Amino acid sequence: MHRVKHLFEQISSMSNLHQASIETLRGKRMTQPGARFFAVMEKEIPTLHDALSSGTYRHGPYHYFQIHEPKVRQVAAAQFRDRVVHHAIVRVLEPIFEKRFIEDSFACRVGKGTHAAMRRALHFARGHRFALKCDVWKFFPSVDHGVLIRLMKRVVGDARVINLLTGILASHTDRVEQEWDQGSGLFDFRTLPKGLPIGNLTSQFMANVYLNPVDHFIKHDLRVSGYVRYMDDFILFGDDQWMLKECGRRVKQKLGEVKLRMHPDKYRLVPTDKGVDFAGFVAFASGRVRVRSSSVKRFDRRFKRMLWEAKNRQIDSSEVRTSVRAWGAHVAHAQSYGLRSTLLGRRRERRRRTAMARVTGAR
């Protein structure tokens, strides 16, 4: 495979860092970290350029916090200058790897996303009788740094870029495992740092690089034409149950080669006429699409909380309207008119009754 060289100069160039700064500031200029960086941007960009060029750049520590929807996750927020470097790297490397990704990988790519992934899954559901649902067990914490760097080296032939990526990976480790070093002494082990920080732009890009060999294995070695992936959630479609089960067995082996394993509770074979749960929607062989029940319940809880916060003046009512519009636009990709009318109409009716009660009480 052809390896691309002379990439470090492109990443560390003043023009690339400037454009990366603009992209990082998008939507963040009014935040405290964004405002601080913007105030000294003219000085910070040359400083970053000099640090990268001289090899003295070191990734800073993270601020960690938890989010609870759809499930509890630990998010790592990098310092703003480090985020600029992340954007600078992805701006140069992503177009190179994009040519090597399959069409049916939909996460964190231009022109893709959850809605495109759902439509592709619906297309396959309408043409096949069965779907094998797969999910990687604790994907981000399980990414092996050594495996990832080897995959990057297949394409990137610039040692300074590899060193820069290695430094970013070393800035966060979920856990360290040990592996016996064959050919060495009985008690000689290698350390295996693992984990990608959820929150880094580079992590989203590297996740696609890491799973790209699995994508190609399924599409080209197993010859499964009906295949779609969104991050670590993927589906194989077919008309032969035995064939899909055998493909699933071989996919598990392939995941093992990159030190991953299948999630035991999210690995199942389902008839497409019963619905295929994927990317927040459920697609049926009939062509019908509905919103995942858990997504509806999650929005209902959030909506109730935001209404209470708006009533108690903890947030502005415009935030509630923005959230409702965004959710409405999202679920409009499914047959959800009745759902939206019921869920949002119920709130309007309650507010009307409350208003009437106040008027009646006042009289």
PDB file of C-alpha atoms in Angstrom, residues 116-290:
ATOM      1  CA  ALA A 116     -28.122   8.658   6.275  1.00  0.00           C
ATOM      2  CA  ALA A 117     -27.207   5.520   8.244  1.00  0.00           C
ATOM      3  CA  MET A 118     -30.874   4.890   9.042  1.00  0.00           C
ATOM      4  CA  ARG A 119     -31.886   5.299   5.391  1.00  0.00           C
ATOM      5  CA  ARG A 120     -29.183   2.857   4.297  1.00  0.00           C
ATOM      6  CA  ALA A 121     -30.291   0.331   6.920  1.00  0.00           C
ATOM      7  CA  LEU A 122     -33.879   0.758   5.731  1.00  0.00           C
ATOM      8  CA  HIS A 123     -32.757   0.099   2.143  1.00  0.00           C
ATOM      9  CA  PHE A 124     -31.115  -3.178   3.177  1.00  0.00           C
ATOM     10  CA  ALA A 125     -34.029  -4.158   5.465  1.00  0.00           C
ATOM     11  CA  ARG A 126     -36.445  -3.859   2.553  1.00  0.00           C
ATOM     12  CA  GLY A 127     -34.301  -6.187   0.446  1.00  0.00           C
ATOM     13  CA  HIS A 128     -33.366  -8.893   2.978  1.00  0.00           C
ATOM     14  CA  ARG A 129     -35.192 -11.237   5.342  1.00  0.00           C
ATOM     15  CA  PHE A 130     -32.747 -11.154   8.266  1.00  0.00           C
ATOM     16  CA  ALA A 131     -30.329  -8.814  10.002  1.00  0.00           C
ATOM     17  CA  LEU A 132     -27.451  -9.660  12.328  1.00  0.00           C
ATOM     18  CA  LYS A 133     -27.091  -6.851  14.864  1.00  0.00           C
ATOM     19  CA  CYS A 134     -23.573  -6.362  16.248  1.00  0.00           C
ATOM     20  CA  ASP A 135     -21.980  -4.009  18.752  1.00  0.00           C
ATOM     21  CA  VAL A 136     -18.413  -3.793  20.050  1.00  0.00           C
ATOM     22  CA  TRP A 137     -17.998  -4.231  23.809  1.00  0.00           C
ATOM     23  CA  LYS A 138     -16.744  -0.947  25.379  1.00  0.00           C
ATOM     24  CA  PHE A 139     -15.203   0.189  22.111  1.00  0.00           C
ATOM     25  CA  PHE A 140     -13.494   3.472  23.038  1.00  0.00           C
ATOM     26  CA  PRO A 141     -11.904   2.172  26.279  1.00  0.00           C
ATOM     27  CA  SER A 142     -10.757  -0.985  24.416  1.00  0.00           C
ATOM     28  CA  VAL A 143      -8.889   0.628  21.510  1.00  0.00           C
ATOM     29  CA  ASP A 144      -5.305  -0.658  21.657  1.00  0.00           C
ATOM     30  CA  HIS A 145      -2.763   2.124  21.064  1.00  0.00           C
ATOM     31  CA  GLY A 146      -0.219  -0.210  19.469  1.00  0.00           C
ATOM     32  CA  VAL A 147      -2.745  -1.636  17.002  1.00  0.00           C
ATOM     33  CA  LEU A 148      -3.981   1.856  16.106  1.00  0.00           C
ATOM     34  CA  ILE A 149      -0.481   3.183  15.447  1.00  0.00           C
ATOM     35  CA  ARG A 150       0.277   0.174  13.230  1.00  0.00           C
ATOM     36  CA  LEU A 151      -2.866   0.897  11.214  1.00  0.00           C
ATOM     37  CA  MET A 152      -1.878   4.564  10.902  1.00  0.00           C
ATOM     38  CA  LYS A 153       1.617   3.591   9.733  1.00  0.00           C
ATOM     39  CA  ARG A 154       0.152   1.610   6.841  1.00  0.00           C
ATOM     40  CA  VAL A 155      -0.892   4.918   5.307  1.00  0.00           C
ATOM     41  CA  VAL A 156       1.162   7.631   7.028  1.00  0.00           C
ATOM     42  CA  GLY A 157       4.849   7.507   6.114  1.00  0.00           C
ATOM     43  CA  ASP A 158       5.880  10.544   8.139  1.00  0.00           C
ATOM     44  CA  ALA A 159       7.618   9.725  11.429  1.00  0.00           C
ATOM     45  CA  ARG A 160       6.920  13.137  12.958  1.00  0.00           C
ATOM     46  CA  VAL A 161       3.174  12.742  12.360  1.00  0.00           C
ATOM     47  CA  ILE A 162       3.268   9.287  13.949  1.00  0.00           C
ATOM     48  CA  ASN A 163       5.118  10.728  16.969  1.00  0.00           C
ATOM     49  CA  LEU A 164       2.525  13.483  17.259  1.00  0.00           C
ATOM     50  CA  LEU A 165      -0.320  10.950  17.163  1.00  0.00           C
ATOM     51  CA  THR A 166       1.474   8.757  19.693  1.00  0.00           C
ATOM     52  CA  GLY A 167       1.748  11.728  22.056  1.00  0.00           C
ATOM     53  CA  ILE A 168      -1.964  12.452  21.774  1.00  0.00           C
ATOM     54  CA  LEU A 169      -2.803   8.801  22.467  1.00  0.00           C
ATOM     55  CA  ALA A 170      -0.459   8.784  25.476  1.00  0.00           C
ATOM     56  CA  SER A 171      -2.268  11.810  26.940  1.00  0.00           C
ATOM     57  CA  HIS A 172      -5.210   9.567  27.848  1.00  0.00           C
ATOM     58  CA  THR A 173      -5.298   5.912  28.886  1.00  0.00           C
ATOM     59  CA  ASP A 174      -8.384   4.108  30.142  1.00  0.00           C
ATOM     60  CA  ARG A 175      -6.401   1.099  31.278  1.00  0.00           C
ATOM     61  CA  VAL A 176      -3.103  -0.720  30.747  1.00  0.00           C
ATOM     62  CA  GLU A 177      -2.991  -4.457  30.079  1.00  0.00           C
ATOM     63  CA  GLN A 178       0.000  -6.763  29.951  1.00  0.00           C
ATOM     64  CA  GLU A 179       0.819  -9.336  27.296  1.00  0.00           C
ATOM     65  CA  TRP A 180       3.546 -11.944  27.331  1.00  0.00           C
ATOM     66  CA  ASP A 181       6.295 -11.060  24.854  1.00  0.00           C
ATOM     67  CA  GLN A 182       6.848 -14.253  22.877  1.00  0.00           C
ATOM     68  CA  GLY A 183      10.480 -15.005  22.248  1.00  0.00           C
ATOM     69  CA  SER A 184      11.588 -13.244  25.429  1.00  0.00           C
ATOM     70  CA  GLY A 185      11.981 -14.518  28.945  1.00  0.00           C
ATOM     71  CA  LEU A 186       9.270 -16.272  30.917  1.00  0.00           C
ATOM     72  CA  PHE A 187       8.479 -13.148  32.911  1.00  0.00           C
ATOM     73  CA  ASP A 188       8.895 -10.583  30.117  1.00  0.00           C
ATOM     74  CA  PHE A 189       5.632  -8.774  29.381  1.00  0.00           C
ATOM     75  CA  ARG A 190       4.658  -5.887  27.156  1.00  0.00           C
ATOM     76  CA  THR A 191       2.386  -3.132  28.427  1.00  0.00           C
ATOM     77  CA  LEU A 192      -0.660  -2.448  26.262  1.00  0.00           C
ATOM     78  CA  PRO A 193      -2.126   1.026  26.839  1.00  0.00           C
ATOM     79  CA  LYS A 194      -5.756   1.218  25.766  1.00  0.00           C
ATOM     80  CA  GLY A 195      -8.443   3.813  25.309  1.00  0.00           C
ATOM     81  CA  LEU A 196      -9.515   6.766  23.187  1.00  0.00           C
ATOM     82  CA  PRO A 197     -10.863   9.850  24.982  1.00  0.00           C
ATOM     83  CA  ILE A 198     -14.500  10.515  24.122  1.00  0.00           C
ATOM     84  CA  GLY A 199     -14.535  14.193  23.191  1.00  0.00           C
ATOM     85  CA  ASN A 200     -11.457  14.474  20.960  1.00  0.00           C
ATOM     86  CA  LEU A 201     -12.005  15.103  17.264  1.00  0.00           C
ATOM     87  CA  THR A 202      -9.003  12.855  16.649  1.00  0.00           C
ATOM     88  CA  SER A 203     -10.763  10.038  18.533  1.00  0.00           C
ATOM     89  CA  GLN A 204     -13.729  10.112  16.170  1.00  0.00           C
ATOM     90  CA  PHE A 205     -11.393   9.990  13.176  1.00  0.00           C
ATOM     91  CA  MET A 206      -9.168   7.287  14.699  1.00  0.00           C
ATOM     92  CA  ALA A 207     -12.236   5.162  15.520  1.00  0.00           C
ATOM     93  CA  ASN A 208     -13.005   4.923  11.802  1.00  0.00           C
ATOM     94  CA  VAL A 209      -9.371   4.067  11.065  1.00  0.00           C
ATOM     95  CA  TYR A 210      -9.424   1.344  13.728  1.00  0.00           C
ATOM     96  CA  LEU A 211     -12.581  -0.351  12.432  1.00  0.00           C
ATOM     97  CA  ASN A 212     -11.772   0.097   8.743  1.00  0.00           C
ATOM     98  CA  PRO A 213     -10.083  -3.368   8.474  1.00  0.00           C
ATOM     99  CA  VAL A 214     -13.250  -4.928   9.931  1.00  0.00           C
ATOM    100  CA  ASP A 215     -15.363  -3.052   7.355  1.00  0.00           C
ATOM    101  CA  HIS A 216     -13.245  -4.313   4.464  1.00  0.00           C
ATOM    102  CA  PHE A 217     -13.200  -7.845   5.877  1.00  0.00           C
ATOM    103  CA  ILE A 218     -17.012  -7.964   5.968  1.00  0.00           C
ATOM    104  CA  LYS A 219     -17.513  -6.337   2.570  1.00  0.00           C
ATOM    105  CA  HIS A 220     -14.712  -7.966   0.590  1.00  0.00           C
ATOM    106  CA  ASP A 221     -13.668 -11.177   2.359  1.00  0.00           C
ATOM    107  CA  LEU A 222     -17.102 -12.265   3.568  1.00  0.00           C
ATOM    108  CA  ARG A 223     -18.768 -10.603   0.547  1.00  0.00           C
ATOM    109  CA  VAL A 224     -21.662  -9.222   2.560  1.00  0.00           C
ATOM    110  CA  SER A 225     -23.193  -6.560   0.332  1.00  0.00           C
ATOM    111  CA  GLY A 226     -25.853  -5.606   2.889  1.00  0.00           C
ATOM    112  CA  TYR A 227     -23.676  -4.038   5.573  1.00  0.00           C
ATOM    113  CA  VAL A 228     -23.872  -0.713   7.399  1.00  0.00           C
ATOM    114  CA  ARG A 229     -21.900   0.684  10.345  1.00  0.00           C
ATOM    115  CA  TYR A 230     -22.347   3.697  12.594  1.00  0.00           C
ATOM    116  CA  MET A 231     -19.362   3.978  14.946  1.00  0.00           C
ATOM    117  CA  ASP A 232     -19.148   0.634  16.830  1.00  0.00           C
ATOM    118  CA  ASP A 233     -22.720  -0.407  15.993  1.00  0.00           C
ATOM    119  CA  PHE A 234     -23.076  -2.396  12.755  1.00  0.00           C
ATOM    120  CA  ILE A 235     -25.485  -4.716  10.946  1.00  0.00           C
ATOM    121  CA  LEU A 236     -25.096  -7.524   8.407  1.00  0.00           C
ATOM    122  CA  PHE A 237     -28.146  -8.248   6.219  1.00  0.00           C
ATOM    123  CA  GLY A 238     -28.962 -11.458   4.370  1.00  0.00           C
ATOM    124  CA  ASP A 239     -31.597 -14.043   3.477  1.00  0.00           C
ATOM    125  CA  ASP A 240     -29.803 -17.098   4.907  1.00  0.00           C
ATOM    126  CA  GLN A 241     -29.744 -17.377   8.704  1.00  0.00           C
ATOM    127  CA  TRP A 242     -26.946 -19.965   8.685  1.00  0.00           C
ATOM    128  CA  MET A 243     -24.782 -17.766   6.457  1.00  0.00           C
ATOM    129  CA  LEU A 244     -25.274 -14.757   8.753  1.00  0.00           C
ATOM    130  CA  LYS A 245     -24.428 -16.810  11.849  1.00  0.00           C
ATOM    131  CA  GLU A 246     -21.238 -18.057  10.177  1.00  0.00           C
ATOM    132  CA  CYS A 247     -20.360 -14.481   9.183  1.00  0.00           C
ATOM    133  CA  GLY A 248     -20.942 -13.418  12.772  1.00  0.00           C
ATOM    134  CA  ARG A 249     -18.559 -16.098  14.017  1.00  0.00           C
ATOM    135  CA  ARG A 250     -15.834 -14.915  11.638  1.00  0.00           C
ATOM    136  CA  VAL A 251     -16.432 -11.259  12.500  1.00  0.00           C
ATOM    137  CA  LYS A 252     -15.858 -12.112  16.167  1.00  0.00           C
ATOM    138  CA  GLN A 253     -12.510 -13.629  15.188  1.00  0.00           C
ATOM    139  CA  LYS A 254     -11.627 -10.517  13.164  1.00  0.00           C
ATOM    140  CA  LEU A 255     -12.469  -8.268  16.096  1.00  0.00           C
ATOM    141  CA  GLY A 256     -10.154 -10.396  18.227  1.00  0.00           C
ATOM    142  CA  GLU A 257      -7.290  -9.663  15.813  1.00  0.00           C
ATOM    143  CA  VAL A 258      -7.570  -5.958  16.679  1.00  0.00           C
ATOM    144  CA  LYS A 259      -8.068  -6.747  20.391  1.00  0.00           C
ATOM    145  CA  LEU A 260     -11.805  -6.049  20.469  1.00  0.00           C
ATOM    146  CA  ARG A 261     -14.745  -8.284  21.325  1.00  0.00           C
ATOM    147  CA  MET A 262     -18.407  -8.430  20.508  1.00  0.00           C
ATOM    148  CA  HIS A 263     -20.951  -7.168  23.038  1.00  0.00           C
ATOM    149  CA  PRO A 264     -22.746 -10.374  24.156  1.00  0.00           C
ATOM    150  CA  ASP A 265     -26.054  -8.625  24.916  1.00  0.00           C
ATOM    151  CA  LYS A 266     -26.198  -6.677  21.644  1.00  0.00           C
ATOM    152  CA  TYR A 267     -25.407  -9.520  19.263  1.00  0.00           C
ATOM    153  CA  ARG A 268     -28.585 -10.972  17.833  1.00  0.00           C
ATOM    154  CA  LEU A 269     -30.236 -12.196  14.644  1.00  0.00           C
ATOM    155  CA  VAL A 270     -33.609 -10.578  13.904  1.00  0.00           C
ATOM    156  CA  PRO A 271     -36.180 -10.856  11.088  1.00  0.00           C
ATOM    157  CA  THR A 272     -36.370  -7.544   9.229  1.00  0.00           C
ATOM    158  CA  ASP A 273     -40.167  -7.628   9.201  1.00  0.00           C
ATOM    159  CA  LYS A 274     -40.029  -7.342  13.017  1.00  0.00           C
ATOM    160  CA  GLY A 275     -37.871  -4.197  12.810  1.00  0.00           C
ATOM    161  CA  VAL A 276     -34.132  -3.462  12.915  1.00  0.00           C
ATOM    162  CA  ASP A 277     -33.001  -1.108  15.694  1.00  0.00           C
ATOM    163  CA  PHE A 278     -30.214   1.141  14.407  1.00  0.00           C
ATOM    164  CA  ALA A 279     -28.939   4.725  14.889  1.00  0.00           C
ATOM    165  CA  GLY A 280     -31.877   5.743  17.069  1.00  0.00           C
ATOM    166  CA  PHE A 281     -34.586   4.420  14.741  1.00  0.00           C
ATOM    167  CA  VAL A 282     -36.276   1.095  14.006  1.00  0.00           C
ATOM    168  CA  ALA A 283     -36.485   0.219  10.278  1.00  0.00           C
ATOM    169  CA  PHE A 284     -38.943  -2.379   8.996  1.00  0.00           C
ATOM    170  CA  ALA A 285     -38.929  -4.504   5.837  1.00  0.00           C
ATOM    171  CA  SER A 286     -42.259  -2.880   4.922  1.00  0.00           C
ATOM    172  CA  GLY A 287     -40.494   0.486   4.588  1.00  0.00           C
ATOM    173  CA  ARG A 288     -41.874   1.892   7.826  1.00  0.00           C
ATOM    174  CA  VAL A 289     -39.531   3.690  10.236  1.00  0.00           C
ATOM    175  CA  ARG A 290     -40.313   4.533  13.846  1.00  0.00           C
TER     176      ARG A 290
END
